[in-house]
XYZ file of C-alpha atoms in Angstrom:
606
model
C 10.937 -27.798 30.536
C 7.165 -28.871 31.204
C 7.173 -26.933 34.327
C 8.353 -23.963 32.987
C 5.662 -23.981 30.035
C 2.839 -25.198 32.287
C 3.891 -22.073 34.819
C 3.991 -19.486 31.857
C 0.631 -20.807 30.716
C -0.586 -20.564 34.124
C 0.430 -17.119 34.544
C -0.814 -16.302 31.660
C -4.414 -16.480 32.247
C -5.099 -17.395 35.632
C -4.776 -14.545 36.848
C -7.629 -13.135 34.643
C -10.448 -15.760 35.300
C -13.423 -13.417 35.578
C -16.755 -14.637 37.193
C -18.858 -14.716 34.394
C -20.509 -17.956 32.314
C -18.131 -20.735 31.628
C -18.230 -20.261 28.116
C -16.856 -16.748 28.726
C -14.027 -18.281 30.525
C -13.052 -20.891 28.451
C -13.433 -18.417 25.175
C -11.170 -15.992 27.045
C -8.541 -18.345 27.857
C -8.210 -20.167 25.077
C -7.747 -16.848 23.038
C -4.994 -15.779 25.932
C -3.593 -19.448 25.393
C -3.306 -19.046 21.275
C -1.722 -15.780 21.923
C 0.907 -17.008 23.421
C 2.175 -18.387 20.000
C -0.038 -16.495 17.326
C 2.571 -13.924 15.808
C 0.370 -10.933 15.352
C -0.809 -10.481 18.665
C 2.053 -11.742 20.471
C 3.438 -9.119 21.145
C 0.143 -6.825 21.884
C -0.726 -9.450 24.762
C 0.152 -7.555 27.340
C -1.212 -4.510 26.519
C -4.258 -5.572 26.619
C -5.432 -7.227 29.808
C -9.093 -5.944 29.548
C -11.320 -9.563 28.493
C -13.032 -7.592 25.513
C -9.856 -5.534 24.259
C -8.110 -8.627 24.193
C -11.132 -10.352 22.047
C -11.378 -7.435 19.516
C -7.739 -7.864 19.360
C -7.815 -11.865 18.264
C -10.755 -11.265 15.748
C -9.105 -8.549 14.494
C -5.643 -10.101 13.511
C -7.153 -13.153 13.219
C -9.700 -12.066 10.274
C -8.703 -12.948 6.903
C -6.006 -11.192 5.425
C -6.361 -9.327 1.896
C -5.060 -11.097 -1.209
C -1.487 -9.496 -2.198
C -1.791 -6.725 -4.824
C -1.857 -8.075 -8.190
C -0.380 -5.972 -11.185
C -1.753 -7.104 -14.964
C -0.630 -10.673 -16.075
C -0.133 -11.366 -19.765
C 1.351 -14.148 -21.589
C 3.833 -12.679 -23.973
C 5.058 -8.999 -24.044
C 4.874 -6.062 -21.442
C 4.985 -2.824 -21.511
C 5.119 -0.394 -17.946
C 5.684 3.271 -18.409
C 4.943 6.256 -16.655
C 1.830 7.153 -18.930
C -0.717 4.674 -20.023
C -0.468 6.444 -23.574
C 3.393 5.662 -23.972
C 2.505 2.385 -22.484
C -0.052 1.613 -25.424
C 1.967 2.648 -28.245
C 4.979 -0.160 -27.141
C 2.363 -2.275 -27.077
C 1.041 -1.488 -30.795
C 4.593 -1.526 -31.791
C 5.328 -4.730 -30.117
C 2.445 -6.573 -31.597
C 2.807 -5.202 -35.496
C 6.160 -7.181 -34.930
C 9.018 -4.620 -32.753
C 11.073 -6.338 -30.520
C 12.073 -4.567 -27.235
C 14.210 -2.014 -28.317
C 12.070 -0.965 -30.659
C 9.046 -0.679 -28.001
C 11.583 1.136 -25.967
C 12.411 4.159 -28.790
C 8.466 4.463 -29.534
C 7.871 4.863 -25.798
C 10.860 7.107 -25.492
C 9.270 9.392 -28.352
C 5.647 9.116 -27.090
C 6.644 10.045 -23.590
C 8.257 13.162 -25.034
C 4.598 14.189 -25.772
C 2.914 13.203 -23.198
C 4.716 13.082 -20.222
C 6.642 16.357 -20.485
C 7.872 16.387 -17.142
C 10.212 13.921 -17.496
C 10.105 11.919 -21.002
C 11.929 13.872 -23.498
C 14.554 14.278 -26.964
C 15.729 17.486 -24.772
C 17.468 15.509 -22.473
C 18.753 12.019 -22.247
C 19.318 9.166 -20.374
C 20.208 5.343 -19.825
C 19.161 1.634 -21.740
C 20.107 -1.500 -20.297
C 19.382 -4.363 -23.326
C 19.419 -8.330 -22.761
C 18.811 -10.150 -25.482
C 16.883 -13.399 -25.276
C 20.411 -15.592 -25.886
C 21.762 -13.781 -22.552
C 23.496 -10.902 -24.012
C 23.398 -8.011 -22.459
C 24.465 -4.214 -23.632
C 24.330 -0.907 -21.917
C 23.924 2.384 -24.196
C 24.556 5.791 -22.337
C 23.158 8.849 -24.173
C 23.662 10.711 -20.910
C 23.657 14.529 -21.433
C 27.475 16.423 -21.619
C 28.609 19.649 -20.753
C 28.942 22.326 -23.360
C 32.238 23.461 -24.987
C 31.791 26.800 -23.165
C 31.565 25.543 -19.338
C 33.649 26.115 -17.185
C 34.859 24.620 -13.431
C 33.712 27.546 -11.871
C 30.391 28.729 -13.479
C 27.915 28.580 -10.704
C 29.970 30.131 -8.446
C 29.763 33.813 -7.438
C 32.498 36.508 -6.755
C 32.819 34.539 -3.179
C 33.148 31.550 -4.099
C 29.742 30.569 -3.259
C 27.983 28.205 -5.314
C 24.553 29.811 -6.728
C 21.813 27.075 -7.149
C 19.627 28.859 -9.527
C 22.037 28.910 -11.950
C 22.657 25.422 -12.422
C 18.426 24.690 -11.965
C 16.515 27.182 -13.837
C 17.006 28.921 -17.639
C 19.242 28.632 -20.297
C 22.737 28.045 -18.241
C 21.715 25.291 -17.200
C 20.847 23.083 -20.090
C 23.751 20.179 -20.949
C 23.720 19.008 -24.605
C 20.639 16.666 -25.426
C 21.422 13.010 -26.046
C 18.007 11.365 -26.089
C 17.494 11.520 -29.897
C 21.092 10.796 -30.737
C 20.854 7.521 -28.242
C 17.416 6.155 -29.825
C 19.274 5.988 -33.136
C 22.225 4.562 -32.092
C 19.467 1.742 -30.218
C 17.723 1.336 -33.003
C 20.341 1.059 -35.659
C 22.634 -1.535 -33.755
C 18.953 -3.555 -32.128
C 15.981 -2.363 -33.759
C 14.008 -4.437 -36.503
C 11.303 -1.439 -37.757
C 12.019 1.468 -39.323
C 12.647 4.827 -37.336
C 9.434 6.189 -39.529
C 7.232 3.130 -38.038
C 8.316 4.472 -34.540
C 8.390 8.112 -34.482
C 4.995 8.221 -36.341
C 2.627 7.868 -33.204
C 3.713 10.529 -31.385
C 3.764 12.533 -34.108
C 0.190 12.083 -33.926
C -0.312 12.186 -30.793
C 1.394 15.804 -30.969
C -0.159 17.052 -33.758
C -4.123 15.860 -33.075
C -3.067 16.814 -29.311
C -4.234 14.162 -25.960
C -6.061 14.457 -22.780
C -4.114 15.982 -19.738
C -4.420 13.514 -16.589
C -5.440 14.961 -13.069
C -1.773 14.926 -11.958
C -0.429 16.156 -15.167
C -2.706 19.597 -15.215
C -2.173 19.827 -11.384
C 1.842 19.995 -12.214
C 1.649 21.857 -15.587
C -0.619 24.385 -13.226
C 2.114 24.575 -10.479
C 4.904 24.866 -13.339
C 3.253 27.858 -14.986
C 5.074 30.613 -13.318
C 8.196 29.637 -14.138
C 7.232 28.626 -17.533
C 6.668 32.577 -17.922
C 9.831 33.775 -16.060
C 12.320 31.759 -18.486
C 10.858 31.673 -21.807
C 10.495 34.764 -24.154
C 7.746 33.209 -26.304
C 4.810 31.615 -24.476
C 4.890 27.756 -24.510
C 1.929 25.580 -25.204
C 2.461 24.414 -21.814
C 1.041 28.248 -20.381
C -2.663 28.035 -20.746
C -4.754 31.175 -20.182
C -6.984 29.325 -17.613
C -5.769 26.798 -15.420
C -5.752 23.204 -16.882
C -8.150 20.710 -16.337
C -8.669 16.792 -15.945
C -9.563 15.743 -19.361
C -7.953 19.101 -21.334
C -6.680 18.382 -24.473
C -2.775 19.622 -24.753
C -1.500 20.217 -28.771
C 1.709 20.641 -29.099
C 1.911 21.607 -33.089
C 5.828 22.798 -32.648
C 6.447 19.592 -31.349
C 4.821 17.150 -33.816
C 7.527 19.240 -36.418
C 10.173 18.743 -34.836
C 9.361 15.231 -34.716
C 8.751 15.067 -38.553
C 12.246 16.475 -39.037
C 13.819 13.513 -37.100
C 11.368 11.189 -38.637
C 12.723 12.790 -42.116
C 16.309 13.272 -41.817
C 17.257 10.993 -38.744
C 19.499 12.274 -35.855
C 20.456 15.291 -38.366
C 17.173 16.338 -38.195
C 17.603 17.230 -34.429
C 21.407 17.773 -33.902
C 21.674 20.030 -37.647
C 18.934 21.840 -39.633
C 16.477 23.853 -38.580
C 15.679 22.190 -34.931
C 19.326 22.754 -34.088
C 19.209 26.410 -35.723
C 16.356 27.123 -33.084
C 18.271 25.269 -30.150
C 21.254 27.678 -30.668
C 19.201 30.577 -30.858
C 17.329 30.049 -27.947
C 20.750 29.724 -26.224
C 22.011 32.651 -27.676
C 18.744 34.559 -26.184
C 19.021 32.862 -22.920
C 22.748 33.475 -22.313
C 22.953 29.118 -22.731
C 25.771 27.532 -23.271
C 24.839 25.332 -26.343
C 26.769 25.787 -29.679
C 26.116 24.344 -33.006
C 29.406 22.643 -32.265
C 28.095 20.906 -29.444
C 25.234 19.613 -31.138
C 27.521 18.264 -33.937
C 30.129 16.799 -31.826
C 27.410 14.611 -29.107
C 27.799 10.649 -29.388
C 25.638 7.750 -27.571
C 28.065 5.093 -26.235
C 27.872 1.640 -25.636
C 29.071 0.853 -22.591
C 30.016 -2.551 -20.240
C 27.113 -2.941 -17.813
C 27.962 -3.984 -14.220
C 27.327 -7.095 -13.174
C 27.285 -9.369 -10.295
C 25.505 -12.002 -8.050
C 22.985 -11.425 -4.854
C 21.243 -14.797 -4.037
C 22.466 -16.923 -6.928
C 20.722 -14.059 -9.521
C 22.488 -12.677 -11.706
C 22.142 -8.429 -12.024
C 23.242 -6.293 -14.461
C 22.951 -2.600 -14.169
C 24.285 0.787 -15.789
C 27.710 1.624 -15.322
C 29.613 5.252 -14.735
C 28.627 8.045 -15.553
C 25.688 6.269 -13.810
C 26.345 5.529 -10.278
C 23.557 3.466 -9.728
C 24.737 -0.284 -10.976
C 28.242 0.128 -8.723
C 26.021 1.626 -6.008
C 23.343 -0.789 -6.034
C 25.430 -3.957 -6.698
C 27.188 -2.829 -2.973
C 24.111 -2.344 -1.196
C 23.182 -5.883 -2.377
C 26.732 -7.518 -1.050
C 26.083 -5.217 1.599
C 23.230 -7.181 2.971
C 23.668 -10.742 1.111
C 25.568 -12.320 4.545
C 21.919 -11.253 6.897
C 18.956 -13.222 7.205
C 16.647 -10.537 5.973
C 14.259 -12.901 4.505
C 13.864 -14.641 8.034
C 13.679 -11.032 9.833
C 11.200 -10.037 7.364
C 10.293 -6.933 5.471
C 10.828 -3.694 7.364
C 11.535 -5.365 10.055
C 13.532 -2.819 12.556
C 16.623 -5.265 12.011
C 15.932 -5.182 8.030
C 15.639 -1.229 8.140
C 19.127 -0.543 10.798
C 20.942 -2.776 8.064
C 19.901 -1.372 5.107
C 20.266 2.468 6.460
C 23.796 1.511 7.285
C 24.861 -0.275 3.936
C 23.220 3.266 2.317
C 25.007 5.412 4.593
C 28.371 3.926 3.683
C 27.354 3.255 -0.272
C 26.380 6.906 -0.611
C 29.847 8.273 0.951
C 31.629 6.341 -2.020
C 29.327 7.354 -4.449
C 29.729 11.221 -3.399
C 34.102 10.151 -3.452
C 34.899 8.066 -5.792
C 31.986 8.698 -8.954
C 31.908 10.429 -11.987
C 32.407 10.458 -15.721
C 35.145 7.390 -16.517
C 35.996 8.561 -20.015
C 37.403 11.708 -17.807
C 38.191 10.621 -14.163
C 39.548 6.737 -13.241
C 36.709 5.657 -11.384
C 38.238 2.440 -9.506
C 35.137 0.192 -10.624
C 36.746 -3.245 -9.806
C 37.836 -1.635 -6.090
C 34.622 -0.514 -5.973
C 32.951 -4.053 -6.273
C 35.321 -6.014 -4.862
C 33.434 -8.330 -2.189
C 36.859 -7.989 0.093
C 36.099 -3.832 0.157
C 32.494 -4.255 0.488
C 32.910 -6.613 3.678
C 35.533 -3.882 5.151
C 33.095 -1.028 4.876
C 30.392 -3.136 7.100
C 33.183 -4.064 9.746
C 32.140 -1.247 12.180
C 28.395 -1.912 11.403
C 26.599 -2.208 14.871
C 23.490 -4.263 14.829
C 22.263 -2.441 17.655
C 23.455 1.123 17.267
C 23.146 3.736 14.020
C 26.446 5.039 12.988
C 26.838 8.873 12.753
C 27.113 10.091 9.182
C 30.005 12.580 9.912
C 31.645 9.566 11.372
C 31.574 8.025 7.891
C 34.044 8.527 4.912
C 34.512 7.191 1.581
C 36.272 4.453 1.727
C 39.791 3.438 -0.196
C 39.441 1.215 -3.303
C 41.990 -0.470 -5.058
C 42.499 2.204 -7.975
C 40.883 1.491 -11.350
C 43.054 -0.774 -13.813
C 15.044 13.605 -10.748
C 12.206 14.629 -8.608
C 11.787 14.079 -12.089
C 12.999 11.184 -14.235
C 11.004 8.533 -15.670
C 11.505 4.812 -16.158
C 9.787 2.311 -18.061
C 10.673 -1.552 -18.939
C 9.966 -3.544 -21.770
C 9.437 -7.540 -22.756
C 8.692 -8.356 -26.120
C 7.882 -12.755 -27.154
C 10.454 -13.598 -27.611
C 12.087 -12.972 -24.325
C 14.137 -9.751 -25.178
C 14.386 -7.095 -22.376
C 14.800 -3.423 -22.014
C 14.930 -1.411 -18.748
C 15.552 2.713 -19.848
C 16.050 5.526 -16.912
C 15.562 8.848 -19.124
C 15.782 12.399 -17.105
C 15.517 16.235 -17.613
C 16.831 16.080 -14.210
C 14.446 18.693 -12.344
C 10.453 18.691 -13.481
C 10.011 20.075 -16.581
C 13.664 20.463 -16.628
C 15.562 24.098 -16.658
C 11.426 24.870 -17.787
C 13.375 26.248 -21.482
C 11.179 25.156 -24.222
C 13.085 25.708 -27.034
C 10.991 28.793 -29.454
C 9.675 26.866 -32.557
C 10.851 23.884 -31.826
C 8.425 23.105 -28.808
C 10.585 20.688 -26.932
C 11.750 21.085 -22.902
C 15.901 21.358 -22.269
C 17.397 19.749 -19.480
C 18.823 21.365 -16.357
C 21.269 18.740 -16.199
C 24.429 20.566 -15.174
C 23.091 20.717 -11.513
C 23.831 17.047 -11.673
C 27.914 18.355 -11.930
C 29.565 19.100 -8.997
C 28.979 22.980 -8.938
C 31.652 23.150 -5.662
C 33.046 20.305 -3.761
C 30.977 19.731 -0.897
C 27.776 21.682 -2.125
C 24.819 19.684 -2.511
C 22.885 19.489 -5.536
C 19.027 19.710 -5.728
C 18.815 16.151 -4.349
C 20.814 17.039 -1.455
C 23.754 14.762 -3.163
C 27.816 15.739 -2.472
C 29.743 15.319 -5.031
C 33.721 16.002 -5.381
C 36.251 16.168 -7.832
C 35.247 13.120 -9.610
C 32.227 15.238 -10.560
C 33.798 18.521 -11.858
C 32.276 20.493 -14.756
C 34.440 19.560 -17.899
C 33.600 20.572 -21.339
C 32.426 17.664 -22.885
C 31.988 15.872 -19.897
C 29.011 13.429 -18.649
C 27.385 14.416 -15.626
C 27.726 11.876 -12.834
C 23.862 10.112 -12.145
C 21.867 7.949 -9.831
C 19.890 6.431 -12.706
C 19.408 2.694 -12.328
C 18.183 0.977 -15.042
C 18.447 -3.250 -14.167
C 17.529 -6.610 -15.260
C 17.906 -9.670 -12.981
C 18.416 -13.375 -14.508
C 18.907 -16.733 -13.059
C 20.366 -19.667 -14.550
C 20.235 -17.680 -18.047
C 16.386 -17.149 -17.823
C 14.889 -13.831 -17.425
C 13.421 -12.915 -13.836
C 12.907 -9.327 -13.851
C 12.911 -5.670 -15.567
C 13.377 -2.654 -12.626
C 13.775 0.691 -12.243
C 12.820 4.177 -11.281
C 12.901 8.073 -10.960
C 13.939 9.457 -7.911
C 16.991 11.611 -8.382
C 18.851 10.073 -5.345
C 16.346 7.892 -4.091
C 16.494 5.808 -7.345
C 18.948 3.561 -6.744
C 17.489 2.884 -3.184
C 13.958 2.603 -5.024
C 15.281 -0.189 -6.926
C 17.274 -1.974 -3.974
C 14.161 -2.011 -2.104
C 12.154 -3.301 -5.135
C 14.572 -6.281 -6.038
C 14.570 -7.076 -1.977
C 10.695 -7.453 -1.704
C 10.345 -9.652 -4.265
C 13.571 -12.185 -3.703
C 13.451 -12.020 -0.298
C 10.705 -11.321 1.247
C 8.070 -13.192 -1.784
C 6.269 -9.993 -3.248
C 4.890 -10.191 -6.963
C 5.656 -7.570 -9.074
C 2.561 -4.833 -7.982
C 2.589 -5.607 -4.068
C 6.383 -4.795 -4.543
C 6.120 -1.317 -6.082
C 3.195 -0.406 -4.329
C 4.787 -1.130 -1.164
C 6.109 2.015 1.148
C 9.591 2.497 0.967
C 12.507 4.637 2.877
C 15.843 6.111 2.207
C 18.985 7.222 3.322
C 21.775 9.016 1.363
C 24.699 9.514 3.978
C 23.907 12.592 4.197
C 21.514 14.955 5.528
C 21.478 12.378 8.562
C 17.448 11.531 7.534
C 16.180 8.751 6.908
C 12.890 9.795 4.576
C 9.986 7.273 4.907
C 6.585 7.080 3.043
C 3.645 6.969 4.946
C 2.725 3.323 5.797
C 6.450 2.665 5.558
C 7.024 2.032 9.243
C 4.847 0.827 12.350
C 4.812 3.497 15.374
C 6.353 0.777 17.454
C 9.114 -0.197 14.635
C 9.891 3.721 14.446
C 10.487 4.486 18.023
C 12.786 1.679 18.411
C 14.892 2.232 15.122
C 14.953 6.130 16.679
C 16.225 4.531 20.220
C 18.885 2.953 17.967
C 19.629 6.476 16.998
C 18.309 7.209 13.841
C 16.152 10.294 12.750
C 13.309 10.015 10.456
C 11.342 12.873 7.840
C 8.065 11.690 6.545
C 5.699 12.596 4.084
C 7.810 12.863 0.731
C 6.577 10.439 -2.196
C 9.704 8.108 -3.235
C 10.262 7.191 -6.928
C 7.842 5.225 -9.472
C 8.955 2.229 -9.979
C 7.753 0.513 -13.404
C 8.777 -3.130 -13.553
C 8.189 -6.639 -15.119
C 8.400 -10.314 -13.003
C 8.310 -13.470 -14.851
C 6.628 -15.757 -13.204
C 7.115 -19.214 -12.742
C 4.395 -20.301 -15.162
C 6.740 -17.785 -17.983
C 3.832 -15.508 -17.978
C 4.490 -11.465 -17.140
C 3.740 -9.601 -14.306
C 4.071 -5.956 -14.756
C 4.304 -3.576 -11.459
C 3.363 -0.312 -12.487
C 3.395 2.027 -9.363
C 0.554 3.807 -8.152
C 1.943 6.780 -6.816
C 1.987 8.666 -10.841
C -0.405 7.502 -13.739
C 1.956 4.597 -14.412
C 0.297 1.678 -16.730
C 1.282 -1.812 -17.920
C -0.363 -2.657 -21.455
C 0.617 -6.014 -23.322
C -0.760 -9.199 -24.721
């Protein structure tokens, strides 16, 4: 064994004596000698056999490396939403004596205002709640299908599925359940009134804000079709092009939120606001009745639950796919060293690809509204079907998507969403996914009322087989139904261990959220990020299908990428994935809130 080690060291540098000063020499060697073992230049040793390249190479990996990303620590309560307005206002509402839940339906209100892309009371969306005692609670206010739809209505006199129809204008607005949800939240969790809550965005509405560079670039780029759907000119069309720093009033609004304010959920779902919903469906050729309106519940729901790691994760159930979906990607991977092979590691990346591949092929089978199709949720997650669906996993070799199906269960017994999480002091916790699907939604802002609809039903299965907007399949677990929920990818989570509170996660991303938030929970339990470095970090994704795997620049090494695509796998980069908005608890029981970089995403708390 000494031989052998004295020979490789022998051969490592012998060979490259050069006949200059001895200092040169024994500078030269010793750097060939530490590279032998030194991990970042190991394996660039032999391409560089040139005395000074080899130098420049030492110093350079051997320089000190920058400190981790840090996101903004507090001591007691967090707040991380999409817009550092939203973010204040849980914070106000928080400290004048909210818990979490009430944070969360102030922020849910604000970022109707001033995140119109995505927040909204047109839409709807997902809460996951865990109390500070360990109880946890999952409300879906998830849009539905109107009375009036139909299997069939996106298809033409072919057959063909038309993707307009179920993306832009009136048809393709579901019924609202944002408003309806943040009652039933409130009422059941909350400890201020409604009035307390509502009140600054109301304000915020009526005295009007400043638009952020990214929000007047989008509102710019959303003009056109701001014109082509609405009859009456939204406060959202500006004569000039928006600016950084432009203040946007949205008077319409600000009433519509004194009517709720007022009357409650009647003020939105009866009265006048519901009066002007109905007529601009009537205009539109929508869908929406008075009826529907009348007839749209929130529902408490049993969040899924299970183990990676010894933590404990709970996450949104069906219509959601994302808990089930996430909670097998997790099993997926639990038996692999990732830790050990390290983040994006080539190994890391061909496992996780695969798990995805095989996840996504249930979610597109098996998925969909429970109160209306038996979604087999305990086949699903049981650990025995999860091991069976890696058996053909090769470490060494992608696996063809159209060589992948759904597996067989036991039976049952955006880009634009938004995310934000929530901590208040005394250890309560909040994570809500809320959606108008698309940007800006179907772009219908309802005349007088001043508030986006959805565009929701492209989330349905238009066709079995068709993709969605998100590239997504779907099948007959995700048929339009009147009254139905709309199958989603939402992902709302909170991760415990040992009955203390570790984390708050989630993310928009249409189908790349519940990928977004695998990746998240990953870099911080196994591979050590805090809360920031772990949603700044690049990330990837796979679906099943297209056969893509989409990276973010920075996400992948040029060396890492050629041999993940000699293990057969095809890459697309470029595309920004999700914005994650999270909280860590550290191990000192202060808060560490992650609020990603890639939107105008803040953390505010005390």
């Amino acid at each position: 064994m000494k031989v052998k080690k004295f020979r490789a060291i022998r051969e490592e540098f012998l060979p490259h004596l050069v006949f200059r000063p001895i200092y040169w020499n024994i500078l030269y060697c010793s750097i060939r000698l530490i590279s032998l073992f030194h991990p970042k230049i190991k394996s660039m040793r032999s391409s560089f056999r040139h005395p000074i390249l080899l130098i420049i190479v030492f110093l350079l990996a051997c320089q000190q490396q920058a400190p981790p990303l840090k996101g903004l620590i507090t001591q007691q309560a967090m707040v991380v939403s999409a817009h550092p307005l939203a973010s204040e206002v849980g914070k106000q509402i928080l400290a004048a004596g909210g818990n979490a839940v009430d944070a969360a339906v102030a922020v849910q209100f604000a970022l109707a205002v001033v995140y119109p892309g995505a927040g909204n009371i047109g839409g709807g969306g997902f809460m996951v709640v865990r109390e500070k005692d360990g109880q946890s609670y999952a409300l879906d206010y998830r849009e539905k299908a109107p009375g009036q739809a139909s299997r069939d209505m996106y298809l033409d006199d072919q057959g063909n599925a038309v993707a307009e129809m179920s993306r832009l204008g009136h048809l393709a607005a579901g019924v609202p359940g944002t408003v309806a949800g943040m009652f039933v939240a409130h009422d059941s969790l909350g400890n201020l009134s409604m009035r307390e809550l509502i009140q600054p965005s109301i304000d915020l509405a009526e005295n009007g804000f400043p638009l952020t560079e990214k929000e007047a670039g989008k509102l710019n780029r959303a003009r056109a079709r701001f014109v082509q759907v609405n009859a009456v000119s939204p406060a959202y069309v500006s004569e000039e092009e928006w600016q950084t720093g432009d203040t946007l009033v949205l008077k319409d609004l600000a009433e519509t939120l004194r009517q709720i304010r007022d009357h409650g959920a009647a003020g939105f779902y009866e009265g006048p606001v519901a009066d002007k919903m109905v007529a601009e469906m009537q205009q539109g050729n929508g869908l929406i009745s008075h009826q529907d309106l009348l007839d749209y519940e929130a529902v408490w729901r049993t969040p899924i639950s299970g183990d990676y790691r010894g933590y404990q994760i709970t996450s949104m159930p069906p219509p959601s796919s994302g808990g089930i979906a996430l909670m097998q990607l997790l099993e997926s991977v639990e038996p692999y060293p990732i830790g050990d092979w390290g983040w994006h590691d080539p190994r890391t990346v061909h496992l996780m690809v695969e798990a995805e591949r095989r996840v996504y092929a249930d979610r597109a089978q098996h998925l969909g509204d429970a109160d209306f199709y038996p979604v087999p949720v305990e086949g699903l997650l049981d650990q025995s079907y999860i091991s069976s669906r890696m058996e053909d996993f090769d470490p060494r070799q992608a696996t063809p998507s159209d060589s992948i199906r759904a597996g067989q269960p036991a039976p049952a017994e955006s880009p634009e969403t938004t995310h934000f999480s929530i901590v208040d002091a005394e250890g309560n916790a909040v994570s809500v996914t809320t959606t108008l699907n698309g940007g800006y939604g179907s772009y219908v802002v309802v005349a007088g009322a001043g508030f986006l609809l959805n565009n929701e039903m492209d989330d349905f299965s238009a066709k079995p087989g068709t993709a969605n907007m998100y590239g997504l399949l779907g099948a007959e677990a995700n048929a339009i139904e009147p009254g139905k929920r709309m199958l989603s990818s939402m992902t709302p989570t909170i991760v415990s261990r040992d009955d203390s509170l570790v984390m708050v996660v989630g993310t928009p991303g249409g189908s790349t959220i519940i990928t977004s938030v695998f990746q998240n929970i990953l870099n911080v339990l196994d591979f050590g990020m805090g809360m920031q470095e772990a949603v700044a970090a690049p990330r990837f994704h796979h679906q099943w299908k297209p056969e893509l795997v989409m990276i973010e620049e920075g996400a992948l090494t040029s060396a890492d990428s050629l041999k993940l695509s000699e293990m057969g796998h095809s890459f697309r980069s470029g595309r920004r994935i999700g914005r994650v908005d999270a909280i860590l608890i550290l191990p000192n029981g202060s808060l560490e809130g992650g609020a990603d970089p890639r939107g105008d995403d803040a953390s505010a708390g005390y």
